[in-house]
Coordinates of C-alpha atoms in Angstrom, one line a residue:
X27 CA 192.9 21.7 -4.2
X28 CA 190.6 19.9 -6.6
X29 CA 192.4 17.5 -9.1
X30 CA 190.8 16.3 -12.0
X31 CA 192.3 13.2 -14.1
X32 CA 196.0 14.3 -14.0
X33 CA 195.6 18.4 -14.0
X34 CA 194.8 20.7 -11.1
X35 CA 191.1 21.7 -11.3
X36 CA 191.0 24.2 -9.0
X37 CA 192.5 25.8 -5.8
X38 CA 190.7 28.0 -3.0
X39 CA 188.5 27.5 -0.1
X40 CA 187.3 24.2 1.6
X41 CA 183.6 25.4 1.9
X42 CA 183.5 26.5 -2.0
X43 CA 185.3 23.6 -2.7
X44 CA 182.7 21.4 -1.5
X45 CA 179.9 23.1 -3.1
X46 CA 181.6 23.1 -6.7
X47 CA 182.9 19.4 -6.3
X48 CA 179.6 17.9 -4.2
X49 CA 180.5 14.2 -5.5
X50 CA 184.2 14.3 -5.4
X51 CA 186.7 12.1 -3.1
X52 CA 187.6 14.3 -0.4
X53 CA 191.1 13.3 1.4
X54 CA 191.6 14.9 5.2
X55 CA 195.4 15.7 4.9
X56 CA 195.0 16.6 8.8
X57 CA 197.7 19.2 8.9
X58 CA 200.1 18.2 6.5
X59 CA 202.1 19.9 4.0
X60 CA 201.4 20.0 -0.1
X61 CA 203.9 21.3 -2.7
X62 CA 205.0 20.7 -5.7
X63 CA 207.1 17.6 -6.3
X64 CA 211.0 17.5 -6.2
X65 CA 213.0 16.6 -9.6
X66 CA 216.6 15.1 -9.1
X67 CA 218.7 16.3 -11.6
X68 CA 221.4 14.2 -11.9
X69 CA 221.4 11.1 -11.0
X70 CA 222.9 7.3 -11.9
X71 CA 219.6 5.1 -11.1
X72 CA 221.1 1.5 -11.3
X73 CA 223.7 2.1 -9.5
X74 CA 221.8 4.0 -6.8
X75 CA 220.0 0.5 -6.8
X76 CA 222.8 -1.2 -6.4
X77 CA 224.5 0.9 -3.4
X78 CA 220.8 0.0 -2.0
X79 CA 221.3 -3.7 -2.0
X80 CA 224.9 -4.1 -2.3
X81 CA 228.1 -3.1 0.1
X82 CA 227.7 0.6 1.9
X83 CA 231.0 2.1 2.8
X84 CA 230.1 5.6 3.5
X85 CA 230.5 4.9 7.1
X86 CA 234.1 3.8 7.2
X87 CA 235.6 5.9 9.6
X88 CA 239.3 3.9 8.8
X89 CA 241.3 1.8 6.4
X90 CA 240.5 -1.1 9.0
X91 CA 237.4 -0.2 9.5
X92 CA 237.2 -0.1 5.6
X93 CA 238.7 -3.8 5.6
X94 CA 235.8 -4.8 8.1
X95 CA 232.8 -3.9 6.7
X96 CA 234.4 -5.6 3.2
X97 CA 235.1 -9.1 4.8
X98 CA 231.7 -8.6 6.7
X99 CA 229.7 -8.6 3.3
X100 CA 231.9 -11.0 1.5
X101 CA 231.1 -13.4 4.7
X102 CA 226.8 -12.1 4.2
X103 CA 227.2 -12.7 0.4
X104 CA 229.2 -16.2 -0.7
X105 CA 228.7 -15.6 -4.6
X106 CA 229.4 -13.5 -7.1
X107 CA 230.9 -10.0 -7.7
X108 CA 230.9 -8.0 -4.3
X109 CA 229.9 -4.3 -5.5
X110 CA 230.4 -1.4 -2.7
X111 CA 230.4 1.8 -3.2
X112 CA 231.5 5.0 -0.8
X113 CA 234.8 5.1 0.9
X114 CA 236.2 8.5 1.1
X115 CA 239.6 8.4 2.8
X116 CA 240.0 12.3 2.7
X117 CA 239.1 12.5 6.8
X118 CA 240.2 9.2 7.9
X119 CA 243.0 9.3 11.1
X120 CA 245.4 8.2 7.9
X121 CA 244.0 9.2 4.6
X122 CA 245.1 6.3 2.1
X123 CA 242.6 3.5 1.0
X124 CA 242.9 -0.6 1.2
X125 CA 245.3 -1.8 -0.7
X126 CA 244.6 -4.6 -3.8
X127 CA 246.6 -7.0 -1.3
X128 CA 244.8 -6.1 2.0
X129 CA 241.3 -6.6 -0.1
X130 CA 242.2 -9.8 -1.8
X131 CA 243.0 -10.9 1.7
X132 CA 239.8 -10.6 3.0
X133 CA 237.7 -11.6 0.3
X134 CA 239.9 -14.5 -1.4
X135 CA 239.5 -14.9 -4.8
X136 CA 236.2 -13.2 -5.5
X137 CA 235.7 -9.9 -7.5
X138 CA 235.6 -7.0 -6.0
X139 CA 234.7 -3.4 -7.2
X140 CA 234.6 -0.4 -4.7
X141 CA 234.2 2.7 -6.3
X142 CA 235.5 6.2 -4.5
X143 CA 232.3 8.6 -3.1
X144 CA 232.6 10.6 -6.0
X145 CA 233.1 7.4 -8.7
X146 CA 235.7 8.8 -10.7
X147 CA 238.0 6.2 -9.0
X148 CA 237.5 2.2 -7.4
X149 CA 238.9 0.1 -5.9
X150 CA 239.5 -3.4 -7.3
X151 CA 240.6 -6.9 -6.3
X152 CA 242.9 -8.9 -7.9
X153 CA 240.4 -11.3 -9.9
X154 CA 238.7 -8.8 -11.5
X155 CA 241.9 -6.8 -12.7
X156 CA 242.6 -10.0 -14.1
X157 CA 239.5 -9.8 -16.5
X158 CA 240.2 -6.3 -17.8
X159 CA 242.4 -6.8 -20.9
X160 CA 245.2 -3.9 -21.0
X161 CA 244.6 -2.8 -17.8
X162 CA 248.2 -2.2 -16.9
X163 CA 248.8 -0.4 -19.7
X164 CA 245.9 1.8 -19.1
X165 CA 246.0 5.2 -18.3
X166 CA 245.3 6.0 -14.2
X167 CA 246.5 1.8 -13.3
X168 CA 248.2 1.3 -10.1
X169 CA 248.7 -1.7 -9.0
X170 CA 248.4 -1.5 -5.5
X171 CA 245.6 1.5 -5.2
X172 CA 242.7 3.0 -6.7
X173 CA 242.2 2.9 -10.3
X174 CA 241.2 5.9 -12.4
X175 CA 240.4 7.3 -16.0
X176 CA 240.7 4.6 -18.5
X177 CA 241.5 1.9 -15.7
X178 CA 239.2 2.6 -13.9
X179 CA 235.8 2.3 -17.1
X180 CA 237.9 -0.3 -18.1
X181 CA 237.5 -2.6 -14.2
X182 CA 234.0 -0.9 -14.1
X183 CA 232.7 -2.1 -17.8
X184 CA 233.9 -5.8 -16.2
X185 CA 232.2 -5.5 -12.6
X186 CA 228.9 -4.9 -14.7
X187 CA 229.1 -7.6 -17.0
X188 CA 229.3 -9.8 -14.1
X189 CA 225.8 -8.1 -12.5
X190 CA 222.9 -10.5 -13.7
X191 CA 220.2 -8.9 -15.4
X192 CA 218.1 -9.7 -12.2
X193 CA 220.4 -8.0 -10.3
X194 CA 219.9 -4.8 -12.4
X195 CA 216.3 -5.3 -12.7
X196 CA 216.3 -5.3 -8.9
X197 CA 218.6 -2.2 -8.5
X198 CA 216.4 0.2 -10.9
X199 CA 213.2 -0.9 -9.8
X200 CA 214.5 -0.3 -5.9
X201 CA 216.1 2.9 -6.7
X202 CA 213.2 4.6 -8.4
X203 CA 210.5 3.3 -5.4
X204 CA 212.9 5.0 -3.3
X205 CA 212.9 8.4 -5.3
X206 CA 208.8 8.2 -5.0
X207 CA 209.1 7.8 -1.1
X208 CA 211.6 11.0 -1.3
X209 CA 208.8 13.2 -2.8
X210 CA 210.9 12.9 -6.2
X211 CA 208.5 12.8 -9.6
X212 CA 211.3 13.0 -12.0
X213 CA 215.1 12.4 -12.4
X214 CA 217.5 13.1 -15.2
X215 CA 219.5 10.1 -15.4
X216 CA 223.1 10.9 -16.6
X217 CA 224.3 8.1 -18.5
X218 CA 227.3 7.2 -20.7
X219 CA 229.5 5.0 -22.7
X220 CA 231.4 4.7 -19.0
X221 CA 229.3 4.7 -16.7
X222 CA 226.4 2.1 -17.2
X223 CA 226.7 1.7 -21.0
X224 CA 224.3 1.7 -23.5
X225 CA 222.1 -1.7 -22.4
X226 CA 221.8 -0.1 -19.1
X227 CA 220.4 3.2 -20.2
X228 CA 217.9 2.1 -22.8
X229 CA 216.2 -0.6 -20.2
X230 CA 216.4 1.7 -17.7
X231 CA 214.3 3.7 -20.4
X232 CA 212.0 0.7 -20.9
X233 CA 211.4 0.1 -16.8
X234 CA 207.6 0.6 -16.5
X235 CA 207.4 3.2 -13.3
X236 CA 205.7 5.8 -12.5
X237 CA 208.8 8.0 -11.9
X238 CA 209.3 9.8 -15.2
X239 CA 213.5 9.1 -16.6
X240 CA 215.0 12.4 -18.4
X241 CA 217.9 11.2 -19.9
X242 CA 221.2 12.6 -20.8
X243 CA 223.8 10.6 -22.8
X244 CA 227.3 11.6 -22.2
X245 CA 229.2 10.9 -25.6
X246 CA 230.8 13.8 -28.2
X247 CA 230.2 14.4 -31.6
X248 CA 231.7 16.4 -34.1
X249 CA 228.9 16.9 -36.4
X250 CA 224.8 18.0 -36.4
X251 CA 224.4 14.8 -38.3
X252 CA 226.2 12.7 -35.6
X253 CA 224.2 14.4 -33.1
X254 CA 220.5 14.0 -34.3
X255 CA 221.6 10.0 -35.3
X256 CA 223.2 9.8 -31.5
X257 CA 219.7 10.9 -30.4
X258 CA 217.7 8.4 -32.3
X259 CA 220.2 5.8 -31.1
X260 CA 220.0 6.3 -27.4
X261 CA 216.4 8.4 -27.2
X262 CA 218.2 10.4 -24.8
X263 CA 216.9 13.8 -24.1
X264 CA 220.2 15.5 -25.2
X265 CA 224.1 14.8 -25.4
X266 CA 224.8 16.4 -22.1
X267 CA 225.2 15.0 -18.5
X268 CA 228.1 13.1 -17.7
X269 CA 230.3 14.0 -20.6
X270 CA 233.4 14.2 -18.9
X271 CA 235.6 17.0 -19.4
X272 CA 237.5 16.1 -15.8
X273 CA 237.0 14.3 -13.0
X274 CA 236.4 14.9 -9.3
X275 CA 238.4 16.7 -6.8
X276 CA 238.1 13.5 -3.9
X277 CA 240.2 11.9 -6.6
X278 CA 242.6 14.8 -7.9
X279 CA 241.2 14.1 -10.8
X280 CA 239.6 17.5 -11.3
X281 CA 241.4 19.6 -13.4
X282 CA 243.1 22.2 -11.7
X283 CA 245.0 26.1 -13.4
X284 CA 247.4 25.2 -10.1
X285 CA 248.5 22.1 -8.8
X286 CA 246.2 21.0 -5.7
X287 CA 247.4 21.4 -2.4
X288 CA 247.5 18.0 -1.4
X289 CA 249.1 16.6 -4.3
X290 CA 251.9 17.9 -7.1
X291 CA 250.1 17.8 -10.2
X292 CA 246.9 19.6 -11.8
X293 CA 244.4 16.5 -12.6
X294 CA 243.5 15.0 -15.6
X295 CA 241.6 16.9 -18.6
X296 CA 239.8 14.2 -20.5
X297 CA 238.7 16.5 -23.6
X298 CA 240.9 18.8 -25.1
X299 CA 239.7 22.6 -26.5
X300 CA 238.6 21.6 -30.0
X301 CA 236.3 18.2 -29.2
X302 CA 234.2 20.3 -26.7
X303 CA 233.5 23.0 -29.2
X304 CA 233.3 20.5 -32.3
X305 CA 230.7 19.3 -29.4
X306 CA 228.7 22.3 -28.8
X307 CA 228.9 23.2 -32.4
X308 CA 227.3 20.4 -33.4
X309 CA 224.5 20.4 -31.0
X310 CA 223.7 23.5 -31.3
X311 CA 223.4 23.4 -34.7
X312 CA 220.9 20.2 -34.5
X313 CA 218.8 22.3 -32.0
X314 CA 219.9 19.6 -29.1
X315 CA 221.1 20.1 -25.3
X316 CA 224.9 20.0 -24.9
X317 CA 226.7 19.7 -21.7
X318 CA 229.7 18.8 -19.6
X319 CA 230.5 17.5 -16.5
X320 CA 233.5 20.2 -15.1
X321 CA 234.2 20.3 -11.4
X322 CA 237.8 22.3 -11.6
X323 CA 238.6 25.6 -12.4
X324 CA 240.6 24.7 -16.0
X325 CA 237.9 22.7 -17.0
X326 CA 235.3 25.1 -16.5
X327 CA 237.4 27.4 -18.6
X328 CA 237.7 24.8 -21.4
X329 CA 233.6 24.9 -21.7
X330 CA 233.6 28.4 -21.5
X331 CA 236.0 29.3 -24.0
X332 CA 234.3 26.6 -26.0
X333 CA 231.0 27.7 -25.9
X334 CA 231.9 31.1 -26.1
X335 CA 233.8 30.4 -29.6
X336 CA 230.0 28.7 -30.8
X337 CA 228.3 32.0 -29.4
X338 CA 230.7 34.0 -32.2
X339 CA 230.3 31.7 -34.9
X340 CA 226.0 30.7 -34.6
X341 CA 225.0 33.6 -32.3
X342 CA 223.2 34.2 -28.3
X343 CA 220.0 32.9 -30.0
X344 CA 221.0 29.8 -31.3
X345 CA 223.2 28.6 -28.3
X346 CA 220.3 30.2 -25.4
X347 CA 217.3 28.0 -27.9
X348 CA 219.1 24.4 -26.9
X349 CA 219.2 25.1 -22.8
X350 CA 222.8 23.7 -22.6
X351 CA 224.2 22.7 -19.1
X352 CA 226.8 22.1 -17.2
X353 CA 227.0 19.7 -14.2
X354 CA 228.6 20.7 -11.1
X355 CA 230.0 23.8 -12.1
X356 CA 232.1 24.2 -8.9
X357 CA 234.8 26.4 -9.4
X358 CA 233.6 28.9 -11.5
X359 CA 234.4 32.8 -11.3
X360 CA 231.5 35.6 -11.4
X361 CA 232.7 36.4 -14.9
X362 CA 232.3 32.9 -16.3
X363 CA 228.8 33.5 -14.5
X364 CA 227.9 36.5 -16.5
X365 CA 228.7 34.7 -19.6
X366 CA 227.2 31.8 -19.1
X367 CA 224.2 33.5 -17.9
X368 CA 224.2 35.8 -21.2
X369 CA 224.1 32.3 -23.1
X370 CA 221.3 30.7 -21.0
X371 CA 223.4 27.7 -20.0
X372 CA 221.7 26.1 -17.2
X373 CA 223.8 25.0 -14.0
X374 CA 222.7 21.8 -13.0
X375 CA 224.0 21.5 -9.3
X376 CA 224.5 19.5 -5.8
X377 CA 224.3 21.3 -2.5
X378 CA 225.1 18.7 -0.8
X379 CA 228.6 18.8 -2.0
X380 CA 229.5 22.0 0.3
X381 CA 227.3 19.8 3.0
X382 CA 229.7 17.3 3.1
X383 CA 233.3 18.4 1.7
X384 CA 232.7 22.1 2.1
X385 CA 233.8 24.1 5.6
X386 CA 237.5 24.9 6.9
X387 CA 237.9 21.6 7.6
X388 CA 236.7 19.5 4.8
X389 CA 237.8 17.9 1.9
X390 CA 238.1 21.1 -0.6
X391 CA 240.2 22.9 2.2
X392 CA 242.5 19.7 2.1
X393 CA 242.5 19.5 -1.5
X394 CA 242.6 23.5 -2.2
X395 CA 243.8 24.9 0.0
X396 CA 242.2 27.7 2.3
X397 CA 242.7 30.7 -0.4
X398 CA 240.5 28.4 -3.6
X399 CA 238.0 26.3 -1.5
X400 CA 236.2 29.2 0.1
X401 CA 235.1 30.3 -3.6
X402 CA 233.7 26.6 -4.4
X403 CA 229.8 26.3 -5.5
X404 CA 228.5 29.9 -5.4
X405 CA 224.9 29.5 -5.5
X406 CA 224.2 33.0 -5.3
X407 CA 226.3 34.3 -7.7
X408 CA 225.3 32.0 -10.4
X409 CA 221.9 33.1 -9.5
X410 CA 222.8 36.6 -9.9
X411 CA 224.1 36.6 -13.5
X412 CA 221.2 34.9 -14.6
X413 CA 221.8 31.1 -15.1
X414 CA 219.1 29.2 -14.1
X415 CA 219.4 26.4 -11.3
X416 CA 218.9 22.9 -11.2
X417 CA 219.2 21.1 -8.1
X418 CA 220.4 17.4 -8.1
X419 CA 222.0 14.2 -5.7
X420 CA 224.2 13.0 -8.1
X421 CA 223.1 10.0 -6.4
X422 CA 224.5 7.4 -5.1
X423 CA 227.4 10.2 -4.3
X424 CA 224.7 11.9 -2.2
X425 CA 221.7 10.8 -0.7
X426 CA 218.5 10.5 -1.6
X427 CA 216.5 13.2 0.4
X428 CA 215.7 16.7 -1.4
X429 CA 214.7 18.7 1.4
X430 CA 218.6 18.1 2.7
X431 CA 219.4 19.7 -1.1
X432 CA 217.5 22.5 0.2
X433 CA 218.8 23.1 3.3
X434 CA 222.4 23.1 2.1
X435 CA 221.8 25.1 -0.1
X436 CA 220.3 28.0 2.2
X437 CA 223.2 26.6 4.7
X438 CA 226.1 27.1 2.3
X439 CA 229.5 27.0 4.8
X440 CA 230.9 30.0 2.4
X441 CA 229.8 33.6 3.5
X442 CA 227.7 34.6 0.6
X443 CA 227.1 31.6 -1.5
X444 CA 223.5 30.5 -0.1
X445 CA 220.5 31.1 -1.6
X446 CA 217.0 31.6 -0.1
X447 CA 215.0 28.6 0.9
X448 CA 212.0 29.9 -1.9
X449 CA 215.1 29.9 -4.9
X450 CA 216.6 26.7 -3.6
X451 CA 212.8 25.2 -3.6
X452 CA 212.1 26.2 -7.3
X453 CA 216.1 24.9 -7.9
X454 CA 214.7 21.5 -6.8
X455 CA 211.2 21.5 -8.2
X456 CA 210.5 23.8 -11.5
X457 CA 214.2 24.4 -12.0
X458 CA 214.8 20.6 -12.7
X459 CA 211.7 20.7 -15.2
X460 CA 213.1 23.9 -17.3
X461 CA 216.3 22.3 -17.3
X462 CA 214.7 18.9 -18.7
X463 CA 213.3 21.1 -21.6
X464 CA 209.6 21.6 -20.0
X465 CA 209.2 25.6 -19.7
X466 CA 205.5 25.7 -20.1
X467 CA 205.5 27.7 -16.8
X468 CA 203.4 25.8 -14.9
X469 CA 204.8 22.4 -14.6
X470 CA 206.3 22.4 -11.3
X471 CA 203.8 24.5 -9.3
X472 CA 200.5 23.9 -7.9
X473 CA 198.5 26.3 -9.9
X474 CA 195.4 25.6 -11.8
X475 CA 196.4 23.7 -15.2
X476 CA 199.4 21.9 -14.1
X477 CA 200.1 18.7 -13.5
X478 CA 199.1 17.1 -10.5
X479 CA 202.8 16.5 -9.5
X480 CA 203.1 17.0 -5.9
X481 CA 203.8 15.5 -2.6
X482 CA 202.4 15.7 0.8
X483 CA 204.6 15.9 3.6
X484 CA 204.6 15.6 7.9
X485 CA 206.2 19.2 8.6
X486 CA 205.9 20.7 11.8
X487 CA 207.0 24.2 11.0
X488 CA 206.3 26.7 8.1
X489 CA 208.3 29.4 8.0
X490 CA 209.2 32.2 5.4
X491 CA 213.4 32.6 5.6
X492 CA 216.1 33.8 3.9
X493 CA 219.8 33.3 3.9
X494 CA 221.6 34.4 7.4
X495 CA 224.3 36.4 5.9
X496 CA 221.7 38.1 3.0
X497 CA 219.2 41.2 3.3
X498 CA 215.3 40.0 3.5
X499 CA 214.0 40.5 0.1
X500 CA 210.2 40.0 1.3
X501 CA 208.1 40.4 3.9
X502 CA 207.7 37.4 6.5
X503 CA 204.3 38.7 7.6
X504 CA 201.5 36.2 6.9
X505 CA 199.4 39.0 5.3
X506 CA 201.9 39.3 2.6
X507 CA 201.3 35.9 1.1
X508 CA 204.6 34.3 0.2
X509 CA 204.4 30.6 0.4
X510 CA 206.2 29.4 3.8
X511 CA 208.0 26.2 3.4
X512 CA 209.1 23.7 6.0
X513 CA 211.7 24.8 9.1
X514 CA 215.1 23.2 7.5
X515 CA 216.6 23.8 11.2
X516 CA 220.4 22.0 10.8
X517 CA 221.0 18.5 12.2
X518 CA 217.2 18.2 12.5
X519 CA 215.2 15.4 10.6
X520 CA 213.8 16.4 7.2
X521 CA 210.5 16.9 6.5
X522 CA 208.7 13.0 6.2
X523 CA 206.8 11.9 2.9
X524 CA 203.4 10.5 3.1
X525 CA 202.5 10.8 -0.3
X526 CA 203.9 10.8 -4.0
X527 CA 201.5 11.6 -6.7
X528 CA 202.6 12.3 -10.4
X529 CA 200.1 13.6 -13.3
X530 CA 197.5 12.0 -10.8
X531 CA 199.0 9.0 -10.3
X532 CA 199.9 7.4 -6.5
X533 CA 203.8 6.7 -6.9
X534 CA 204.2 6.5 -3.2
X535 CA 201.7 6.3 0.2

């Protein structure tokens, strides 16, 4: 492969490479592995930082064990706000988190914010209840447990005011290096009025990386002049992302047709039928990307039948032009699929979800039961009708490392809902370009003319695979030349990075 300035030159042989480029810098790769660079998309960059440098509680195994690793850091750290993030109490011995007591016990009088795994609930101390005003009356307070919905933006807008702006700095300058040494080019950063605000989205935009920012701004209008002026305001790339329709099924906060299994009551709905159409209606008619974040089955219903209802007023062409999305999209039927498909709404997705909470055992069997969490994030059928796939962490819920995306994807613990390694490769490469607006049809591949986006990985194995539970679509046979990617074998390492490189440029090795 020849690359000249930030384009691939050429691609073919090493001997007629060497005669056409006598004078170029050749590099010996020495076995390893090139291919187009990952996109992420959907992620939350600073506070992917911040899980980097602040308190990790993914591996609590226990409330006490919870309470350990808390006091531990507060001990580590003597000043200011003590931000964790990760906890998921869904497969402890006793599910049930530290209470506001049992945290202001071991850490005193400092502030404390601990968000949930899925961050659409935290944990909070004492003190920085305190400095929320109308918290109490706030809609998902509890005194003793985790906060959520209004509560919970409300502690969260307060535990970032108390971050310094080095502190920030630090966190999205450490989060993007570590996207580069993932073999990750380009995110889309979902932002919103409750998630990092405003400040945090538009110096995030300003950061001088290498790692190019798509972002989405999470925040309804009603009108196609409200839109376009919302653009101009945030320079986001459309009003789509984390717009929150519900929340997240960890949190029974997704919004559920039936009550959850685990719980007596459906979730919350945080936008009602007419503001999500007003919402796609207005996009649509300012030619910008709309979107929702829906995770339960009545939400996805509320941006179907919204979008649906634009489709009849503007028309397929006018809705399919914008490349409007939905994030998450789990519980979704085949003929929502078809629909949605029709429309050309893009699913942007996380395989790692079924990694972690999927299976008999796992949190959606808790929280569904075994008749609904079978059916959750059906790759293959959303595939089939025709939506196109984008591939994302959601990170800090998930972590950094795209070739796990992959596997879990071809791995899905639902007969049926895997895709093929190639389909879940394109999800995380040229699907995340198409659904950041860029359908040149090259961008994302390593053909001559593209960008010279790629990484270079230590892979011992290439194979050509399929699903286990799917007919072969393709021959496996060398001869047949269908690019082989790394052997995504479960529980085995994935595939190193040695090298980042984006239009040209060394992000990483």
């Amino acid at each position: 492969m020849a690359v000249r300035g930030d384009v691939i030159a050429w691609l073919g042989s090493d001997d007629v490479a060497r005669a056409q480029f006598p004078d170029a810098d050749v590099v010996d790769l020495d076995g390893a592995f090139v291919a187009p660079a990952f996109v992420d998309a959907h992620v939350h960059v600073t506070s992917t930082g911040l899980l980097r440098s602040g308190l990790d509680l993914r591996a609590a195994t226990s409330r006490a064990h919870c309470l350990r690793l808390i006091a531990e850091h507060a001990a580590a750290q003597q000043d200011g706000i003590i931000w964790g993030h990760g906890w998921d109490d869904s497969g402890w011995p006793q599910p049930g988190p530290p209470s506001t007591a049992e945290i202001d016990a071991v850490v005193g009088d400092r502030p404390v914010y601990l968000s949930r795994i899925d961050v659409h609930s935290a944990l909070a101390s004492t003190p920085l209840r305190a400095r929320a005003d109308g918290l109490n009356a706030a809609d998902g307070y509890d005194a003793a447990g985790p906060l959520s919905a209004d509560a919970h933006h409300l502690v969260r807008a307060q535990a970032r005011a108390l971050l310094s702006a080095t502190q920030r700095t630090q966190a999205r300058t450490a989060a993007l290096d570590a996207f580069a040494a993932a073999g990750i080019v380009a995110v889309h950063e979902c932002a919103g009025p409750q998630i990092g605000g405003l400040q945090d989205w538009q110096q995030l935009r300003d950061t001088d990386h290498g790692i190019e920012v798509l972002g989405y701004w999470g925040e309804a209008v009603d009108s196609a002049a409200a839109a376009r002026q919302l653009m101009t305001d945030t320079g986001a790339r459309g009003l789509a992302g984390d717009l929150f329709v519900d929340g997240a099924l960890g949190s029974h906060t997704a919004w559920l047709h039936e009550p959850y299994a685990d719980a007596d009551h459906c979730g919350r709905s945080y936008l009602d039928a007419d503001t999500i159409a007003a919402h796609v209606r207005a996009c649509t008619e300012a030619q910008v990307t709309a979107g929702f974040h829906v995770i339960g089955d009545a939400a996805v219903s509320a941006a179907v039948d919204a979008i649906e209802r634009v489709v009849d007023e503007l028309g397929v062409p006018a809705v399919a032009r914008c490349g409007h999305r939905l994030e998450h999209l789990e519980m979704v039927s085949a003929e929502q699929a078809a629909k949605l498909g029709a429309w050309g709404v893009i699913a942007s997705v996380q395989p790692n979800f079924d990694a972690l909470w999927g299976g008999e055992d796992g949190m959606y069997a808790r929280r569904l039961g075994p008749d609904r969490a079978p059916r959750l994030n059906p790759f293959s059928a959303l595939a089939a009708a025709g939506m196109p796939l984008a591939f994302g962490s959601d990170s800090p819920v998930t972590d950094i490392d795209p070739w796990a995306t992959v596997r879990a994807a071809t791995a899905h613990q639902s007969a049926g809902a895997a895709v093929s390694a190639r389909a879940a490769f394109s999800a995380a490469t040229r699907g995340g370009w198409r659904a950041g607006g860029v359908r040149d049809g090259v961008t994302g591949t390593l053909t001559v003319g593209a960008p010279a986006s790629y990484a270079v990985w230590a892979a011992d194995e290439l194979e050509v695979a399929a699903p286990a539970d799917t007919v072969q679509r393709w021959s496996t046979d060398p001869r047949s030349r269908v690019p082989a990617l790394p052997a995504l074998t479960p529980g085995q390492p994935s595939p190193r990075c040695l090298q980042t490189v984006h239009r040209g440029s060394v992000l990483f090795g």
